[in-house]
Short mmCIF file of C-alpha atoms in Angstrom, two decimals:
data_model
loop_
_atom_site.label_atom_id
_atom_site.label_comp_id
_atom_site.label_asym_id
_atom_site.label_seq_id
_atom_site.Cartn_x
_atom_site.Cartn_y
_atom_site.Cartn_z
CA MET A 1 0.00 0.00 0.00
CA PRO A 2 1.41 3.42 -0.91
CA ASN A 3 2.65 5.49 2.02
CA GLU A 4 1.11 8.87 1.24
CA GLN A 5 2.75 10.54 4.24
CA LEU A 6 6.20 9.39 3.16
CA ASP A 7 5.54 10.43 -0.44
CA TYR A 8 4.59 13.90 0.80
CA GLN A 9 7.73 14.17 2.93
CA LEU A 10 9.95 13.01 0.06
CA ALA A 11 8.41 15.64 -2.21
CA HIS A 12 9.07 18.23 0.49
CA LEU A 13 12.70 17.13 0.75
CA GLU A 14 13.09 17.40 -3.02
CA ALA A 15 11.71 20.94 -2.87
CA GLU A 16 14.26 21.82 -0.19
CA ILE A 17 17.06 20.41 -2.37
CA VAL A 18 15.87 22.57 -5.27
CA LEU A 19 15.83 25.61 -2.98
CA LEU A 20 19.34 24.81 -1.79
CA GLY A 21 20.47 24.52 -5.40
CA GLY A 22 19.01 27.96 -6.10
CA LEU A 23 20.95 29.49 -3.22
CA VAL A 24 24.16 27.86 -4.44
CA GLU A 25 23.54 29.05 -8.01
CA THR A 26 23.15 32.63 -6.77
CA ALA A 27 26.31 32.36 -4.65
CA ILE A 28 28.43 31.07 -7.53
CA PHE A 29 27.27 33.69 -10.00
CA LYS A 30 27.66 36.51 -7.47
CA SER A 31 31.14 35.37 -6.49
CA VAL A 32 32.33 35.28 -10.10
CA ARG A 33 30.68 38.59 -10.96
CA ALA A 34 32.29 40.19 -7.91
CA LEU A 35 35.67 38.76 -8.91
CA LYS A 36 35.35 40.07 -12.44
CA ASN A 37 34.08 43.53 -11.47
CA ARG A 38 36.31 43.85 -8.38
CA ASP A 39 33.22 44.36 -6.22
CA LEU A 40 34.52 43.59 -2.74
CA ASP A 41 31.21 44.41 -1.06
CA MET A 42 29.49 41.76 -3.17
CA SER A 43 32.23 39.29 -2.26
CA ARG A 44 31.54 39.96 1.41
CA GLU A 45 27.82 39.38 0.79
CA VAL A 46 28.53 35.94 -0.64
CA ILE A 47 30.60 35.04 2.42
CA ALA A 48 27.87 36.23 4.80
CA GLU A 49 25.11 34.46 2.86
CA ASP A 50 26.94 31.13 3.02
CA ASP A 51 25.48 30.70 6.51
CA ARG A 52 22.02 30.33 4.96
CA ILE A 53 23.30 27.56 2.69
CA ASP A 54 24.87 25.78 5.66
CA GLU A 55 21.69 26.07 7.71
CA LEU A 56 19.47 24.69 4.95
CA GLU A 57 21.87 21.80 4.31
CA THR A 58 21.77 20.92 8.02
CA LYS A 59 17.97 21.09 8.02
CA ILE A 60 17.76 18.74 5.03
CA GLN A 61 20.14 16.27 6.68
CA ASN A 62 18.10 16.34 9.90
CA ASP A 63 14.82 15.96 7.99
CA CYS A 64 16.21 12.95 6.11
CA VAL A 65 17.31 11.26 9.33
CA GLU A 66 13.92 11.95 10.87
CA GLN A 67 12.11 10.29 7.95
CA ILE A 68 14.31 7.22 8.25
CA ARG A 69 13.54 7.07 11.97
CA ARG A 70 9.80 7.54 11.60
CA GLN A 71 8.99 5.73 8.38
CA ALA A 72 11.67 2.97 8.22
CA PRO A 73 11.62 3.22 4.40
CA LEU A 74 12.74 0.36 2.19
CA ALA A 75 14.20 -0.08 -1.31
CA VAL A 76 13.71 2.91 -3.59
CA ASP A 77 12.35 5.20 -0.85
CA LEU A 78 15.40 4.56 1.31
CA ARG A 79 17.67 5.18 -1.68
CA ARG A 80 15.92 8.47 -2.34
CA ILE A 81 16.42 9.66 1.22
CA VAL A 82 20.06 8.57 1.41
CA GLY A 83 20.64 10.06 -2.04
CA MET A 84 19.19 13.42 -0.97
CA MET A 85 21.43 13.48 2.10
CA PHE A 86 24.41 13.00 -0.21
CA ILE A 87 23.20 15.64 -2.68
CA ALA A 88 22.57 18.21 0.06
CA ASN A 89 26.16 17.76 1.21
CA GLU A 90 27.49 18.15 -2.33
CA LEU A 91 25.52 21.38 -2.76
CA GLU A 92 26.79 22.73 0.55
CA ARG A 93 30.36 22.11 -0.63
CA MET A 94 29.59 24.02 -3.84
CA GLY A 95 28.51 26.92 -1.67
CA ASP A 96 31.86 26.70 0.09
CA TYR A 97 33.60 27.02 -3.29
CA ALA A 98 31.64 30.20 -4.00
CA GLU A 99 32.71 31.48 -0.60
CA GLY A 100 36.29 30.56 -1.47
CA ILE A 101 36.16 32.56 -4.70
CA SER A 102 34.88 35.53 -2.73
CA LYS A 103 37.74 35.25 -0.25
CA VAL A 104 40.18 35.17 -3.17
CA SER A 105 38.56 38.33 -4.52
CA ILE A 106 38.93 40.09 -1.17
CA ASN A 107 42.58 39.03 -0.91
CA MET A 108 43.16 40.58 -4.33
CA GLY A 109 41.84 43.88 -3.04
CA HIS A 110 40.92 46.51 -5.60
CA GLU A 111 43.72 45.49 -7.92
CA ALA A 112 42.57 44.50 -11.40
CA PRO A 113 42.81 40.82 -12.36
CA LEU A 114 45.93 39.69 -14.17
CA LYS A 115 43.91 39.31 -17.38
CA GLU A 116 40.42 39.97 -18.64
CA LEU A 117 38.20 37.28 -17.19
CA GLU A 118 36.54 35.33 -20.00
CA ASP A 119 37.14 31.63 -19.45
CA ILE A 120 36.41 31.65 -15.70
CA PRO A 121 32.87 33.06 -16.21
CA LYS A 122 32.38 30.48 -18.99
CA MET A 123 33.40 27.78 -16.56
CA ALA A 124 30.91 29.12 -14.00
CA ASP A 125 28.06 29.20 -16.52
CA LEU A 126 28.72 25.62 -17.53
CA ALA A 127 29.24 24.36 -13.97
CA VAL A 128 25.99 25.94 -12.76
CA SER A 129 24.12 24.50 -15.74
CA MET A 130 25.53 21.07 -14.82
CA MET A 131 24.40 21.53 -11.23
CA LYS A 132 20.85 22.49 -12.22
CA ARG A 133 20.52 19.56 -14.63
CA SER A 134 21.88 17.14 -12.04
CA ILE A 135 19.16 18.27 -9.61
CA GLU A 136 16.61 17.82 -12.41
CA ALA A 137 17.87 14.25 -12.88
CA MET A 138 17.18 13.67 -9.19
CA THR A 139 13.59 14.90 -9.36
CA ILE A 140 12.35 13.03 -12.45
CA ASP A 141 11.02 9.49 -12.21
CA ASP A 142 12.50 8.29 -15.49
CA ARG A 143 15.68 6.24 -15.35
CA ALA A 144 16.39 6.65 -19.07
CA GLU A 145 16.09 10.45 -18.88
CA SER A 146 18.19 10.55 -15.70
CA GLY A 147 20.85 8.56 -17.51
CA ARG A 148 20.76 10.84 -20.54
CA ILE A 149 21.23 13.90 -18.32
CA ALA A 150 24.06 12.23 -16.41
CA ILE A 151 25.89 11.43 -19.64
CA GLU A 152 25.47 15.03 -20.85
CA ILE A 153 26.88 16.27 -17.57
CA GLU A 154 29.87 13.93 -17.80
CA ASN A 155 30.61 15.40 -21.24
CA ASP A 156 30.22 18.98 -19.97
CA ASP A 157 32.61 18.19 -17.13
CA ASP A 158 35.23 17.42 -19.76
CA GLU A 159 34.64 20.89 -21.24
CA VAL A 160 35.03 22.54 -17.83
CA ASP A 161 38.29 20.65 -17.39
CA ARG A 162 39.43 21.87 -20.81
CA LEU A 163 38.68 25.47 -19.87
CA TYR A 164 40.46 25.01 -16.55
CA GLU A 165 43.56 23.78 -18.33
CA LYS A 166 43.36 26.77 -20.68
CA VAL A 167 43.16 29.18 -17.75
CA GLN A 168 46.23 27.55 -16.21
CA LYS A 169 48.24 27.71 -19.44
CA ASP A 170 47.26 31.34 -20.05
CA ILE A 171 48.28 32.33 -16.54
CA PHE A 172 51.56 30.44 -16.66
CA ALA A 173 52.41 32.30 -19.87
CA LEU A 174 51.61 35.66 -18.24
CA VAL A 175 53.50 35.13 -14.99
CA GLU A 176 56.72 33.67 -16.37
CA ASP A 177 59.70 35.45 -14.76
CA ASP A 178 57.43 38.01 -13.09
CA ARG A 179 56.97 37.58 -9.33
CA GLU A 180 54.33 40.29 -9.00
CA ARG A 181 52.23 38.74 -11.73
CA ALA A 182 52.71 35.29 -10.22
CA VAL A 183 50.82 36.31 -7.08
CA ARG A 184 47.91 37.72 -9.06
CA GLY A 185 47.90 34.69 -11.31
CA THR A 186 47.75 32.34 -8.33
CA TYR A 187 44.58 34.06 -7.12
CA LEU A 188 42.89 33.43 -10.45
CA MET A 189 43.97 29.80 -10.51
CA TRP A 190 42.45 29.31 -7.06
CA ALA A 191 39.19 30.76 -8.34
CA ALA A 192 39.23 28.58 -11.45
CA HIS A 193 40.00 25.50 -9.35
CA ASN A 194 36.97 26.16 -7.17
CA ILE A 195 34.71 26.30 -10.21
CA GLU A 196 36.25 23.11 -11.58
CA ARG A 197 35.34 21.42 -8.29
CA VAL A 198 31.75 22.68 -8.59
CA ALA A 199 31.53 20.85 -11.92
CA ASP A 200 32.98 17.68 -10.36
CA ARG A 201 30.36 17.74 -7.63
CA ALA A 202 27.57 18.31 -10.15
CA THR A 203 28.78 15.14 -11.84
CA ASN A 204 28.62 13.36 -8.48
CA ILE A 205 25.01 14.45 -8.06
CA ALA A 206 24.05 13.19 -11.51
CA GLU A 207 25.61 9.82 -10.73
CA ARG A 208 23.77 9.72 -7.41
CA ALA A 209 20.50 10.45 -9.23
CA ILE A 210 21.05 7.25 -11.21
CA PHE A 211 21.65 5.38 -7.95
CA MET A 212 18.38 6.73 -6.57
CA SER A 213 16.38 5.38 -9.51
CA THR A 214 18.30 2.17 -10.26
CA GLY A 215 20.22 1.20 -7.14
CA VAL A 216 23.45 1.17 -9.16
CA ILE A 217 26.38 3.44 -8.28
CA VAL A 218 28.10 4.53 -11.50
CA GLY A 219 31.38 6.26 -12.24
CA GLY A 220 31.36 7.38 -15.85
CA ASN A 221 29.47 7.43 -19.15
CA ALA A 222 29.75 3.73 -19.87
CA GLU A 223 28.53 2.74 -16.41
CA ALA A 224 25.72 5.31 -16.56
CA GLN A 225 24.54 3.97 -19.89
CA ALA A 226 24.64 0.40 -18.60
CA ALA A 227 22.74 1.31 -15.42
CA VAL A 228 19.84 3.02 -17.17
CA SER A 229 19.58 0.35 -19.88
CA GLY A 230 19.67 -2.49 -17.40
CA GLU A 231 22.68 -4.04 -19.11
CA PRO A 232 25.86 -5.05 -17.25
CA SER A 233 28.72 -2.59 -17.53
CA THR A 234 31.94 -3.66 -19.23
CA VAL A 235 33.91 -1.11 -17.23
CA SER A 236 36.34 -2.81 -14.84
#
């Protein structure tokens, strides 16, 4: 017999995850915009607002534990709850990366970046898109669609990595034999690294979404495809 109370609580938890994702999205975009525009006040706002992300993540974790205690869920319902606990933690860490970018910006002071920021905002746009789609994969009850989204996100993660490598190469070329530039370049590499980690955690969420619907933990495109098709993976 369907447990309507549990279904309601799971829907509520999903809504809280979506809200948390929205807060993280805002934090990432604000942190990158503040870095680019040298808006130190906005950077400080991101740092202050991280408390709200932390508080919501803690609430979601507590709510998940409470549902396990009260409802003793089994099979797919238990996977959904455990999966949402994992996803909430991943989103909270993304918020920490936005906070880290803001701290980098403050450490830079009012000094202009070493170079015009183009690739780092591109990385942020792509990473946030990955995060939003990974949350979508969690909320839809369609294993094939979840798998398709997860595979797209894996591919986008490769593009974020490519942009990250480009940022590194560009900075290395600019700072060669110039100590003053090396310091400024290091700040930008820290910022780019934080965004690269956001993309990695979005990939983690997409893989966890597949686990929630199939019970299979995957670690790449081939395994994702096998999980959603019901076929055994050939990946060792």
